[in-house]
PDB file of C-alpha atoms and ligand atoms in Angstrom:
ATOM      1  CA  UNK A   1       3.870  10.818  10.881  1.00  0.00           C
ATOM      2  CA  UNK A   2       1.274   8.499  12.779  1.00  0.00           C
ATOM      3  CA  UNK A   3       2.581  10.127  16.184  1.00  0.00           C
ATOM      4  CA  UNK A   4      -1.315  11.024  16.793  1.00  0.00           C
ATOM      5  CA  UNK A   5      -2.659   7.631  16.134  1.00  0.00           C
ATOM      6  CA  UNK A   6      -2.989   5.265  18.779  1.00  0.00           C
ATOM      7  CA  UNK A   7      -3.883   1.377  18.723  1.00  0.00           C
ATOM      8  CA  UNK A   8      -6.155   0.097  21.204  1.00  0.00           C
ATOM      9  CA  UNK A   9      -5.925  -3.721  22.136  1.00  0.00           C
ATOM     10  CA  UNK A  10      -9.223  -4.765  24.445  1.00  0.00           C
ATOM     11  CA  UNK A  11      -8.657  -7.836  26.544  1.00  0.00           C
ATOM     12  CA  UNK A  12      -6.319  -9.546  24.664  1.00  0.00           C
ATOM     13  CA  UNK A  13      -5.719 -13.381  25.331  1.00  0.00           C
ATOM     14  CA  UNK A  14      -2.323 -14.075  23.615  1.00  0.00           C
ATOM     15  CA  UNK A  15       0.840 -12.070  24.505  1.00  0.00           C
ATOM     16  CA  UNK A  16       1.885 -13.746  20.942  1.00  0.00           C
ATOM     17  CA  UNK A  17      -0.789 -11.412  19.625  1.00  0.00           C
ATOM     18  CA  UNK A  18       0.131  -8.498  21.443  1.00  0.00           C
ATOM     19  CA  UNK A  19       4.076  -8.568  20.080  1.00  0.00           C
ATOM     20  CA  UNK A  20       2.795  -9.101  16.312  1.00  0.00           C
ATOM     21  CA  UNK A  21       0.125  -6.169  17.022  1.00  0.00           C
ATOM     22  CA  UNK A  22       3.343  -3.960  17.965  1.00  0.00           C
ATOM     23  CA  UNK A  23       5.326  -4.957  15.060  1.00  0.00           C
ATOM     24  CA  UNK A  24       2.654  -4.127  12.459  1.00  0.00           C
ATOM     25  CA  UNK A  25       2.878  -0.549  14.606  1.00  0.00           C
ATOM     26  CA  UNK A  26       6.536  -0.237  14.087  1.00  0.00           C
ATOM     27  CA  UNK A  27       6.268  -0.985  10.328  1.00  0.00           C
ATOM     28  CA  UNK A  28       3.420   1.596   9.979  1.00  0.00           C
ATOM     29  CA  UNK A  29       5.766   4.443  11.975  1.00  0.00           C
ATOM     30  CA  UNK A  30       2.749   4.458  14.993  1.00  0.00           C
ATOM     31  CA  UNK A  31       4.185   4.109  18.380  1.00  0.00           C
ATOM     32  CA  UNK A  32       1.258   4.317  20.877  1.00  0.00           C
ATOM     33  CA  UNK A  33      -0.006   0.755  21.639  1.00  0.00           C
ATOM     34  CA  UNK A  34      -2.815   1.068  25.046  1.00  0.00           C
ATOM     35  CA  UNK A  35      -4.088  -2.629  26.145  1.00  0.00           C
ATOM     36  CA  UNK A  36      -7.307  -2.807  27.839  1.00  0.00           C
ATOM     37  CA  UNK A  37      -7.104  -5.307  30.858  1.00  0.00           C
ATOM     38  CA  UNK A  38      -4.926  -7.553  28.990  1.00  0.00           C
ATOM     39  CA  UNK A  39      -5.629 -11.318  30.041  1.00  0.00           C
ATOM     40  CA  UNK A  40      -1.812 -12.153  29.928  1.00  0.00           C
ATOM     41  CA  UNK A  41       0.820  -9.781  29.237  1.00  0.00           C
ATOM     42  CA  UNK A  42       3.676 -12.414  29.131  1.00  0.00           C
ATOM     43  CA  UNK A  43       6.080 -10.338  27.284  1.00  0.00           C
ATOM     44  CA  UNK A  44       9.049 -12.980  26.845  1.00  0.00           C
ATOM     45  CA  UNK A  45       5.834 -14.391  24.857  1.00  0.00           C
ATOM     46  CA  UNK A  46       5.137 -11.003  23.071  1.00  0.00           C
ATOM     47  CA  UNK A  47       8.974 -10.033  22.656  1.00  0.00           C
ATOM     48  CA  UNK A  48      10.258 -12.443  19.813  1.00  0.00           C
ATOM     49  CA  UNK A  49       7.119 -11.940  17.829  1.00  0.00           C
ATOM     50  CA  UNK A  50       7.965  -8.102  18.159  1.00  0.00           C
ATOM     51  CA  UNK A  51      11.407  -8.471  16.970  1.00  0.00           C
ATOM     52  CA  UNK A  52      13.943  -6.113  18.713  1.00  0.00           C
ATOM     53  CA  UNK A  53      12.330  -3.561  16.032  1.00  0.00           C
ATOM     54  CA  UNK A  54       9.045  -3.440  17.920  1.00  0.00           C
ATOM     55  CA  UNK A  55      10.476  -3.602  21.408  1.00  0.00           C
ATOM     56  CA  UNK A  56      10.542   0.056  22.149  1.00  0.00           C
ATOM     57  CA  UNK A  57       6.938  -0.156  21.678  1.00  0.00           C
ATOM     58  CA  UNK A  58       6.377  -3.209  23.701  1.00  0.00           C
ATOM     59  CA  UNK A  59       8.416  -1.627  26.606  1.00  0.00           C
ATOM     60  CA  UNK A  60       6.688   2.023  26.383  1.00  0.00           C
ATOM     61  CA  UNK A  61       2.760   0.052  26.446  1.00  0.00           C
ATOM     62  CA  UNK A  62      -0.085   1.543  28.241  1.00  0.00           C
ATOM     63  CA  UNK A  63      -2.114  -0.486  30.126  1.00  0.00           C
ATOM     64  CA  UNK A  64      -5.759   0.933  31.655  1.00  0.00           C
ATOM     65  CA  UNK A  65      -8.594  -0.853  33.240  1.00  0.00           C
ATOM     66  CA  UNK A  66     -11.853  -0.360  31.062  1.00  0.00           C
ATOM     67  CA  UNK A  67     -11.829   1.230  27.333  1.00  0.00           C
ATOM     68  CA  UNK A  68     -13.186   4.421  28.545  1.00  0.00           C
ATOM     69  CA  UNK A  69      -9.572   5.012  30.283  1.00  0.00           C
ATOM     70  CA  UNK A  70      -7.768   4.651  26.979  1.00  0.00           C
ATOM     71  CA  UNK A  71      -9.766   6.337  24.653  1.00  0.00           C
ATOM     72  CA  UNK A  72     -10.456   9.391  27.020  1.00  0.00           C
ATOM     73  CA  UNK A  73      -7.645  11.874  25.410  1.00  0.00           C
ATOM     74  CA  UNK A  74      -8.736  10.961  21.678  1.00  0.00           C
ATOM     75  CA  UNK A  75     -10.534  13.018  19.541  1.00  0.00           C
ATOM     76  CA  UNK A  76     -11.649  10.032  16.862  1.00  0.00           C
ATOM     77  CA  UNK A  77     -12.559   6.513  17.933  1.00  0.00           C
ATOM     78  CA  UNK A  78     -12.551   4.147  15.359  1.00  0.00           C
ATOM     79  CA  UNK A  79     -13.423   0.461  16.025  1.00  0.00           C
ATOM     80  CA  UNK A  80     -13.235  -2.584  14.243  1.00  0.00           C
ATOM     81  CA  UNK A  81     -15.432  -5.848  13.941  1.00  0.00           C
ATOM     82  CA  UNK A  82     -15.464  -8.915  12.078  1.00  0.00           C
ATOM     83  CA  UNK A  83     -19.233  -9.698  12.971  1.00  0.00           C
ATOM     84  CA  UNK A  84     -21.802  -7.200  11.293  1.00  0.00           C
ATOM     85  CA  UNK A  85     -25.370  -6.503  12.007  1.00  0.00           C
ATOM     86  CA  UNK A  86     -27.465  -6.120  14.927  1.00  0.00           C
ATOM     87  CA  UNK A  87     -24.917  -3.438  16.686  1.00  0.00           C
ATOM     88  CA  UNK A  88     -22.925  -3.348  13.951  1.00  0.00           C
ATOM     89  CA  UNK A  89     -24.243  -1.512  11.318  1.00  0.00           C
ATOM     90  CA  UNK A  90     -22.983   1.624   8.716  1.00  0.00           C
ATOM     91  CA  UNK A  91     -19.377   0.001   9.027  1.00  0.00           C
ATOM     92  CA  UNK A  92     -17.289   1.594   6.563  1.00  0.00           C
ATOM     93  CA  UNK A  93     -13.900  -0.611   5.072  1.00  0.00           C
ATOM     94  CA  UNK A  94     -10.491   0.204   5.797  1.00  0.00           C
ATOM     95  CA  UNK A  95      -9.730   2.824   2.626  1.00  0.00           C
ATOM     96  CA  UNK A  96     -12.438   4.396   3.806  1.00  0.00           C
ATOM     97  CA  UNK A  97     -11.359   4.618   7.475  1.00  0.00           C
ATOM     98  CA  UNK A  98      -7.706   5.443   6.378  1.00  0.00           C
ATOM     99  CA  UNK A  99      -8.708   8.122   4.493  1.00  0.00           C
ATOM    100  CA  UNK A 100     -11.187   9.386   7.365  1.00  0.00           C
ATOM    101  CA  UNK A 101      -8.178   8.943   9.684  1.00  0.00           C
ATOM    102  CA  UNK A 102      -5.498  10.663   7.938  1.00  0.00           C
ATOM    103  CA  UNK A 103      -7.992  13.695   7.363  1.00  0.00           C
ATOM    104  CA  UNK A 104      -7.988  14.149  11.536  1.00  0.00           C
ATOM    105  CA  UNK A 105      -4.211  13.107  12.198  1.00  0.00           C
ATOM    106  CA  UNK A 106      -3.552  16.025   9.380  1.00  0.00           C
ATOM    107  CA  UNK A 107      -4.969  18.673  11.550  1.00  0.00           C
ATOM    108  CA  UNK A 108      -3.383  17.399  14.136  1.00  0.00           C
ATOM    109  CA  UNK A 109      -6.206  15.260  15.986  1.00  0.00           C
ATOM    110  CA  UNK A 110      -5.760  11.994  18.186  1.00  0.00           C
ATOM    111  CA  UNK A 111      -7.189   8.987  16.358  1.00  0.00           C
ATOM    112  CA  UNK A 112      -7.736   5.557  18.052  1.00  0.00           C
ATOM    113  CA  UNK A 113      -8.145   2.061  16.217  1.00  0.00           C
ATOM    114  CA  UNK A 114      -9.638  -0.103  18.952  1.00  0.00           C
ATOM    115  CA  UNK A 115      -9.302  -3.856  18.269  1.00  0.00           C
ATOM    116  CA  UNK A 116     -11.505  -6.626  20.473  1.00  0.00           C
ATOM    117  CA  UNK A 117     -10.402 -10.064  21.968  1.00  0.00           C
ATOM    118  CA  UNK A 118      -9.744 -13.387  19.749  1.00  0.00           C
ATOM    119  CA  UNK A 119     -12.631 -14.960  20.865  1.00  0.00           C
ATOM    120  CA  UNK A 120     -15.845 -12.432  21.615  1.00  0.00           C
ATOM    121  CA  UNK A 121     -14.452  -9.274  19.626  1.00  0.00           C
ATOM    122  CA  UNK A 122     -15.783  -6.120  21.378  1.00  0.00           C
ATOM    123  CA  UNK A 123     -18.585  -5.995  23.667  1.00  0.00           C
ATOM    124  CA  UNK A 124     -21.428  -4.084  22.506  1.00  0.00           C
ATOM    125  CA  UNK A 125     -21.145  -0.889  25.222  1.00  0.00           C
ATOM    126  CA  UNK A 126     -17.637  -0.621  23.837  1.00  0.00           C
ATOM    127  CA  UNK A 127     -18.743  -0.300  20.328  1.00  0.00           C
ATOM    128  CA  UNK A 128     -20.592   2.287  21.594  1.00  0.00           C
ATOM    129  CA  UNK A 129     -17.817   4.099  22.212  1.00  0.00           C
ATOM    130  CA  UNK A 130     -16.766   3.845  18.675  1.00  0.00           C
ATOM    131  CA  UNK A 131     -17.931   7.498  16.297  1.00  0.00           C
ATOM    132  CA  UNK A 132     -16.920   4.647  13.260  1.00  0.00           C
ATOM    133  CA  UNK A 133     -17.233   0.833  13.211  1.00  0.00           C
ATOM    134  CA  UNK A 134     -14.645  -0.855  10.419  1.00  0.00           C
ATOM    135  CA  UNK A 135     -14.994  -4.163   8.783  1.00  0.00           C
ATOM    136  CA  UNK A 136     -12.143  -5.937   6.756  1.00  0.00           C
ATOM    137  CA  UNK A 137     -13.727  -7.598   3.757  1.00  0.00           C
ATOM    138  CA  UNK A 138     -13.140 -11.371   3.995  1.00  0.00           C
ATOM    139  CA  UNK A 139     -14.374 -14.307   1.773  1.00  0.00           C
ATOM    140  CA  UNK A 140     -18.094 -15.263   3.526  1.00  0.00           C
ATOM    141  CA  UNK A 141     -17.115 -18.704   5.288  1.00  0.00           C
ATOM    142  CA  UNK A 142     -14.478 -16.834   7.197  1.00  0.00           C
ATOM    143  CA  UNK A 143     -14.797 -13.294   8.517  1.00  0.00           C
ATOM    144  CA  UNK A 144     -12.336 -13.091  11.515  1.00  0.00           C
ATOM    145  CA  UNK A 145      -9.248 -12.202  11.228  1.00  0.00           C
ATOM    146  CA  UNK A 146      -6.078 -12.631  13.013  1.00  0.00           C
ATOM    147  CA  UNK A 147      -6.250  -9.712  15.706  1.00  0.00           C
ATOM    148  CA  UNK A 148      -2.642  -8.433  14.387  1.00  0.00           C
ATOM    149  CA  UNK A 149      -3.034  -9.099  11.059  1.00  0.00           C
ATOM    150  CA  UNK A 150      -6.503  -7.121  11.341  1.00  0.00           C
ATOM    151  CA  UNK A 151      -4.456  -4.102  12.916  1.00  0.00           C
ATOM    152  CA  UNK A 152      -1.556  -4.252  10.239  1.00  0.00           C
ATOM    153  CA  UNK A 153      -4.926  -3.746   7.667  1.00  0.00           C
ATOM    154  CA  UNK A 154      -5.909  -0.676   9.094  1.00  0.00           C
ATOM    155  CA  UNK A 155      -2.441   0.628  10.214  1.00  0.00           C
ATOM    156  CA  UNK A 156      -1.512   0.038   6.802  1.00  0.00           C
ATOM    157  CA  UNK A 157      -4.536   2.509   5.287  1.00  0.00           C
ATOM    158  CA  UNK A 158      -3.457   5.110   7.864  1.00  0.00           C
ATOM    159  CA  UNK A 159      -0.317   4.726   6.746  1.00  0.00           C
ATOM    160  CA  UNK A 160      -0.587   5.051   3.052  1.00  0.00           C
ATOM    161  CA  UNK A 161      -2.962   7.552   3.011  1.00  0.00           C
ATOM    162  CA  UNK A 162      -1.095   9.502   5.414  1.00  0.00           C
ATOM    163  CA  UNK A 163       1.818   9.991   3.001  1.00  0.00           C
ATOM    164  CA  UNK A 164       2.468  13.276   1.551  1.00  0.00           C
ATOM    165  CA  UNK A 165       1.203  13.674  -2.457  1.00  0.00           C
ATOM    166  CA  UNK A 166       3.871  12.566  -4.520  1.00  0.00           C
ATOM    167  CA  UNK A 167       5.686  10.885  -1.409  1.00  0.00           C
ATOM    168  CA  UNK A 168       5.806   6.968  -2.131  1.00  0.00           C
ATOM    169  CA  UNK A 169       7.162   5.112   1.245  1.00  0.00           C
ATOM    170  CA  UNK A 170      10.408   4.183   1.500  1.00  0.00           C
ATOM    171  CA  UNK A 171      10.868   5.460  -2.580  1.00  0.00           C
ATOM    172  CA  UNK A 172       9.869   1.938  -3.462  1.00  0.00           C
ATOM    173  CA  UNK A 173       7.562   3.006  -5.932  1.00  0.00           C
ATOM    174  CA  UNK A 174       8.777   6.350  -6.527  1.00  0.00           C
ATOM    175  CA  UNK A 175      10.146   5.698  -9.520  1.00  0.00           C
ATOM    176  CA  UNK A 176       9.183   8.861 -12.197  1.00  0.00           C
ATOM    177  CA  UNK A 177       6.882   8.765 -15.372  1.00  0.00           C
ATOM    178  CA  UNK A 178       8.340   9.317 -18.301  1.00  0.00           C
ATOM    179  CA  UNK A 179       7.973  12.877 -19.533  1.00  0.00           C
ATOM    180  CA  UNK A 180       5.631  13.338 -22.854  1.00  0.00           C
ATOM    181  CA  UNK A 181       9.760  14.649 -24.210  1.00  0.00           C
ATOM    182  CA  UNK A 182      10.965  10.934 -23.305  1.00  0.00           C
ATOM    183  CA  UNK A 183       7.598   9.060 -24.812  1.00  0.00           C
ATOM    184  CA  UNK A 184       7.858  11.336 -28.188  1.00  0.00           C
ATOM    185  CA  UNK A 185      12.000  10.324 -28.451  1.00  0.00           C
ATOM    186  CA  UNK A 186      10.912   6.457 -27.638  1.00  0.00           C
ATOM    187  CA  UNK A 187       8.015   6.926 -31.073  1.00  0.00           C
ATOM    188  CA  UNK A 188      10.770   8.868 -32.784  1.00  0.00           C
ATOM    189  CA  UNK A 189      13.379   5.569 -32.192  1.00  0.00           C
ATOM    190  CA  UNK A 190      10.178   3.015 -32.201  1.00  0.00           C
ATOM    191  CA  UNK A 191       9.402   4.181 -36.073  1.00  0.00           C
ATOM    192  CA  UNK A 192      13.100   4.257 -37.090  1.00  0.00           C
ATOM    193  CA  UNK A 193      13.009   0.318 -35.661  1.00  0.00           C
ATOM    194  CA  UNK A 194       9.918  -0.583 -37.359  1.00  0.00           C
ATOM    195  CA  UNK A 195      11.137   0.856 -40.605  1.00  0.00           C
ATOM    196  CA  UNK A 196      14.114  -0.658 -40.062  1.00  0.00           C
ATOM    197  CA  UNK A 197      12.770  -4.289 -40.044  1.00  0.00           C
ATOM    198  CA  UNK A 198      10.040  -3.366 -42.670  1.00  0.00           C
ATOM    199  CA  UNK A 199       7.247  -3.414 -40.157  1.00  0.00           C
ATOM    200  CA  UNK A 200       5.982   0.215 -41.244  1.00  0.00           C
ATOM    201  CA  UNK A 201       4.984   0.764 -45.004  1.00  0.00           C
ATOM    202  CA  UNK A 202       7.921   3.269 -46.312  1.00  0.00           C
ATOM    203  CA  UNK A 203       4.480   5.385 -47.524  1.00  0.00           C
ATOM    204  CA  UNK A 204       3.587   7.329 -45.056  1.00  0.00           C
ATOM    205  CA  UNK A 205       5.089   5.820 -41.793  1.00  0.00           C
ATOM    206  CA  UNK A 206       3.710   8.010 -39.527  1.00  0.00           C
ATOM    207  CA  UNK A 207       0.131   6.853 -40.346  1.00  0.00           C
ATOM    208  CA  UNK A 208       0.721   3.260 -39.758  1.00  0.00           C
ATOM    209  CA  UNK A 209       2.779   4.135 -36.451  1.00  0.00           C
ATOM    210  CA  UNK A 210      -0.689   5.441 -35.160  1.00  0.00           C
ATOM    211  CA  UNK A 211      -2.164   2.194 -33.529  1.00  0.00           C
ATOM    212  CA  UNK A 212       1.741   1.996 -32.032  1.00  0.00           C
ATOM    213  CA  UNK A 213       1.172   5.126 -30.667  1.00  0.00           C
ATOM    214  CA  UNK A 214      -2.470   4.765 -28.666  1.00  0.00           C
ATOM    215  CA  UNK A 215      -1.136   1.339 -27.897  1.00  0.00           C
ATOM    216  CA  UNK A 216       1.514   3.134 -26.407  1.00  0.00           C
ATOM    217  CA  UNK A 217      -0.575   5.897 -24.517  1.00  0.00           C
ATOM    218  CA  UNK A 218      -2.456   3.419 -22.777  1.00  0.00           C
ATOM    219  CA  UNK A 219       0.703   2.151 -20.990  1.00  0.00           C
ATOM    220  CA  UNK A 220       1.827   4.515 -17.746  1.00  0.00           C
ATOM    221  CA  UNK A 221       5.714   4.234 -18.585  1.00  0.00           C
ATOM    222  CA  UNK A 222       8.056   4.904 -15.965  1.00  0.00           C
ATOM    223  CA  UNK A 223      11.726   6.128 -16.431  1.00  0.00           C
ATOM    224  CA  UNK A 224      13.183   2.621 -16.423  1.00  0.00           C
ATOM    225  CA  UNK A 225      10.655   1.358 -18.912  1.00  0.00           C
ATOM    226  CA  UNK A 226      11.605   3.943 -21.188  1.00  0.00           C
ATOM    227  CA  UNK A 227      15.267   3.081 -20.824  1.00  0.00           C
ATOM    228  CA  UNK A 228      14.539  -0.906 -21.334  1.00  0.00           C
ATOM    229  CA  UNK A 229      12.330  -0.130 -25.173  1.00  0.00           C
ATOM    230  CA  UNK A 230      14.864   2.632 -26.523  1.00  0.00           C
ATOM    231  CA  UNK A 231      17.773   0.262 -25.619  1.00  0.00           C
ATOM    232  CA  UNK A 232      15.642  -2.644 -27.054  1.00  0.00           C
ATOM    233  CA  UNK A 233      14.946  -0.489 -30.337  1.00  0.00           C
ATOM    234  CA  UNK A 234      18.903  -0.068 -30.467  1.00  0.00           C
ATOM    235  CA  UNK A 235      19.344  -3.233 -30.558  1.00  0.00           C
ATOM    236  CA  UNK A 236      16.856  -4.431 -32.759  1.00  0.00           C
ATOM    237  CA  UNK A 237      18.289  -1.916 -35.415  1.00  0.00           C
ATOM    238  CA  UNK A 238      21.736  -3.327 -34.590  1.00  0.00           C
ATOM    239  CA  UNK A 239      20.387  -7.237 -35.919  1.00  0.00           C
ATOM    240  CA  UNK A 240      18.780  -5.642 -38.922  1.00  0.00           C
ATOM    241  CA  UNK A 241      21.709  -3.745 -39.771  1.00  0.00           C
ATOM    242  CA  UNK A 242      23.810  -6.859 -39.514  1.00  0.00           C
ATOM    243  CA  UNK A 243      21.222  -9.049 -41.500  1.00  0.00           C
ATOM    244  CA  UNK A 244      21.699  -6.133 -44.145  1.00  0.00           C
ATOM    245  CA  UNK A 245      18.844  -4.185 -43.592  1.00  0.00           C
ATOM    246  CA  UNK A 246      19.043  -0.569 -44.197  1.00  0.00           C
ATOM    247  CA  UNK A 247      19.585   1.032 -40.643  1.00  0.00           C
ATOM    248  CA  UNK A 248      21.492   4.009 -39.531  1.00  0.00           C
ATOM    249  CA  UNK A 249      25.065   3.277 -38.311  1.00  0.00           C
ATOM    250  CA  UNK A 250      24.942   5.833 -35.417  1.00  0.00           C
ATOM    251  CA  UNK A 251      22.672   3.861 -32.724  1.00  0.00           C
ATOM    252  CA  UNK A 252      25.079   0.674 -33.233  1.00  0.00           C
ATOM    253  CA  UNK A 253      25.805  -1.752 -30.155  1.00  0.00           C
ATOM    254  CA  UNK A 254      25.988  -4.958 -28.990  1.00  0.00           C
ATOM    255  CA  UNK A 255      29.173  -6.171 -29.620  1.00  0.00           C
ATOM    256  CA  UNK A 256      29.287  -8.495 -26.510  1.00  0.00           C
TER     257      UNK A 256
HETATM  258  N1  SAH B 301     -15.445 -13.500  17.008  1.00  0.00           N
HETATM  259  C1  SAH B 301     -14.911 -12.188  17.053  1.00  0.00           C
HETATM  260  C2  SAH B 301     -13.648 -12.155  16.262  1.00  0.00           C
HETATM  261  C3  SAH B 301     -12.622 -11.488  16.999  1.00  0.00           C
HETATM  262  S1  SAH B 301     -11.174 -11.414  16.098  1.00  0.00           S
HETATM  263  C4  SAH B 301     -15.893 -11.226  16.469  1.00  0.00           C
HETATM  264  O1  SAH B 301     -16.856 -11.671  15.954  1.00  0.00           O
HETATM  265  O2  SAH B 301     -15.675 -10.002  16.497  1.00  0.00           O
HETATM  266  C5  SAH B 301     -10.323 -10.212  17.084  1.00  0.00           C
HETATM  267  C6  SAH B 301     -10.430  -8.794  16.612  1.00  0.00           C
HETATM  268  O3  SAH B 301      -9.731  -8.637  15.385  1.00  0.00           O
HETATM  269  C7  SAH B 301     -11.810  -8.255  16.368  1.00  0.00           C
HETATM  270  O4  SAH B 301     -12.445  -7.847  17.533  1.00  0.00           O
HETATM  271  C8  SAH B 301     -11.490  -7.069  15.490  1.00  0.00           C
HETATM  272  O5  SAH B 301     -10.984  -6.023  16.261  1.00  0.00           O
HETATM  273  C9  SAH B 301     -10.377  -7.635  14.636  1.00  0.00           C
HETATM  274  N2  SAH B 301     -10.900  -8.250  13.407  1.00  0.00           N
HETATM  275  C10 SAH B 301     -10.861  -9.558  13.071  1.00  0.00           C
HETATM  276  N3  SAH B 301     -11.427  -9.739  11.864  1.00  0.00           N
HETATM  277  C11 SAH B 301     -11.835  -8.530  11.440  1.00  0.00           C
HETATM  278  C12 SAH B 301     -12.485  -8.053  10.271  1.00  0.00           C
HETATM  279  N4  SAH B 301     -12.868  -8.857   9.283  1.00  0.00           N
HETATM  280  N5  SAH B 301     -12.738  -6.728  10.165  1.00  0.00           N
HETATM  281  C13 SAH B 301     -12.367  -5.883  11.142  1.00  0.00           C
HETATM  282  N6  SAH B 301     -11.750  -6.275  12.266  1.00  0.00           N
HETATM  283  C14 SAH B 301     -11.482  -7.574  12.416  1.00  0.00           C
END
């Protein structure tokens, strides 16, 4: 999905930096890591911090003389700073950059994220090279980042904002809402409860289940959550039935 997006490493002191820079672009799905005249490219160094995950990425790496050389077949240059000011002004954050970047990679344009060295960051004739300048927000005493942990940042907006509507990664979060069906069954079994253990007024029940309700509508229930209350109402109407409270037989359980 990020086969289009490429990141750029300039002079790079530590290999160590390198492998963790190519594991943050296996976990994002981007494959194209170019280093600018690396200083050392000790890869037994890079490897372990690459894990054998990252290694395809470490073994396929580009390496050109001068930024010009691996930026030349890109369509979007973004780069990235920790330092603001003077060159570095109009620097958007990473949302805003991931968002920019997934735009291009969607119609099918080559995006760069170009990253500077430990110490100096980027000079200021390679920021020139840069159509967008991105700065990570950081607490004031402490701006710089780690250089990989600065590309897993802005992989990581690519990434997200890269995924298809409705698409979580992986499914971790893809769990469903509950459907308005599912929230009117949980008020249905919520009012029975309350009844149940006298907490609604036997006048008019509906009318005191109103604050319930909004309460209720303010919450963004997913399918599990819905599960968890109607089982908990079940439950609670099991007690009450048991402490002789008038509850219907049907929606008995529990006997563990
Ligand atoms: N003293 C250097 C810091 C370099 S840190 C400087 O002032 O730029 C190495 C690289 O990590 C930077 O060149 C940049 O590419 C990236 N980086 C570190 N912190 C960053 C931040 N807060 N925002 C954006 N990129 C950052």
């Amino acid at each position: 999905m990020l086969d289009n997006l490429r990141v750029v490493l300039v002079r790079t002191k530590y290999p160590e930096n390198i492998g963790m820079a190519a594991r943050a672009c296996a976990n994002m799905g981007c494959s194209d890591l170019v280093l600018v005249d690396p200083l050392n490219l000790d890869l037994d160094k890079a490897l372990p911090l690459a894990t054998a995950h990252a290694r395809h990425i470490l073994e396929s790496v580009r390496v050109t003389h001068g930024l010009a050389a691996a930026l030349a077949d890109a369509h979007v240059v973004f780069g990235t700073t920790a330092r603001t000011g003077g060159w570095r002004k109009s620097l958007v954050p990473p949302v805003e950059a991931g968002r920019m970047a997934a735009a291009e990679l969607v119609k099918g344009k080559r995006v760069a994220l170009v990253f500077g060295s430990e110490d100096k960051g980027l000079e200021n004739e390679e920021i020139q090279m840069c159509g967008q300048l991105v700065t990570i927000p950081t607490a004031r005493e402490m701006s710089s980042l780690n250089l990989a942990q600065a590309v897993l940042v802005l992989l990581y907006e690519c990434f997200r904002q890269s995924q298809p509507a409705g698409h979580a990664a992986h499914d971790q979060v893809a769990e469903r809402h509950a459907t308005h069906a599912e929230q009117e069954a949980l008020m249905a079994n919520i009012q029975e409860t309350l009844s149940a253990i006298d907490f609604l007024k036997p006048q008019n029940p509906d009318y005191w289940l109103l604050p319930v309700r909004r309460f209720f509508a303010k919450l963004d229930l997913r399918r599990s959550e819905f599960n968890m209350l109607m089982g908990i109402c079940r439950q609670v109407r099991w007690i009450a039935g048991k402490a002789g409270k008038n509850t219907p037989d049907k929606n008995r359980q529990g006997e563990s």
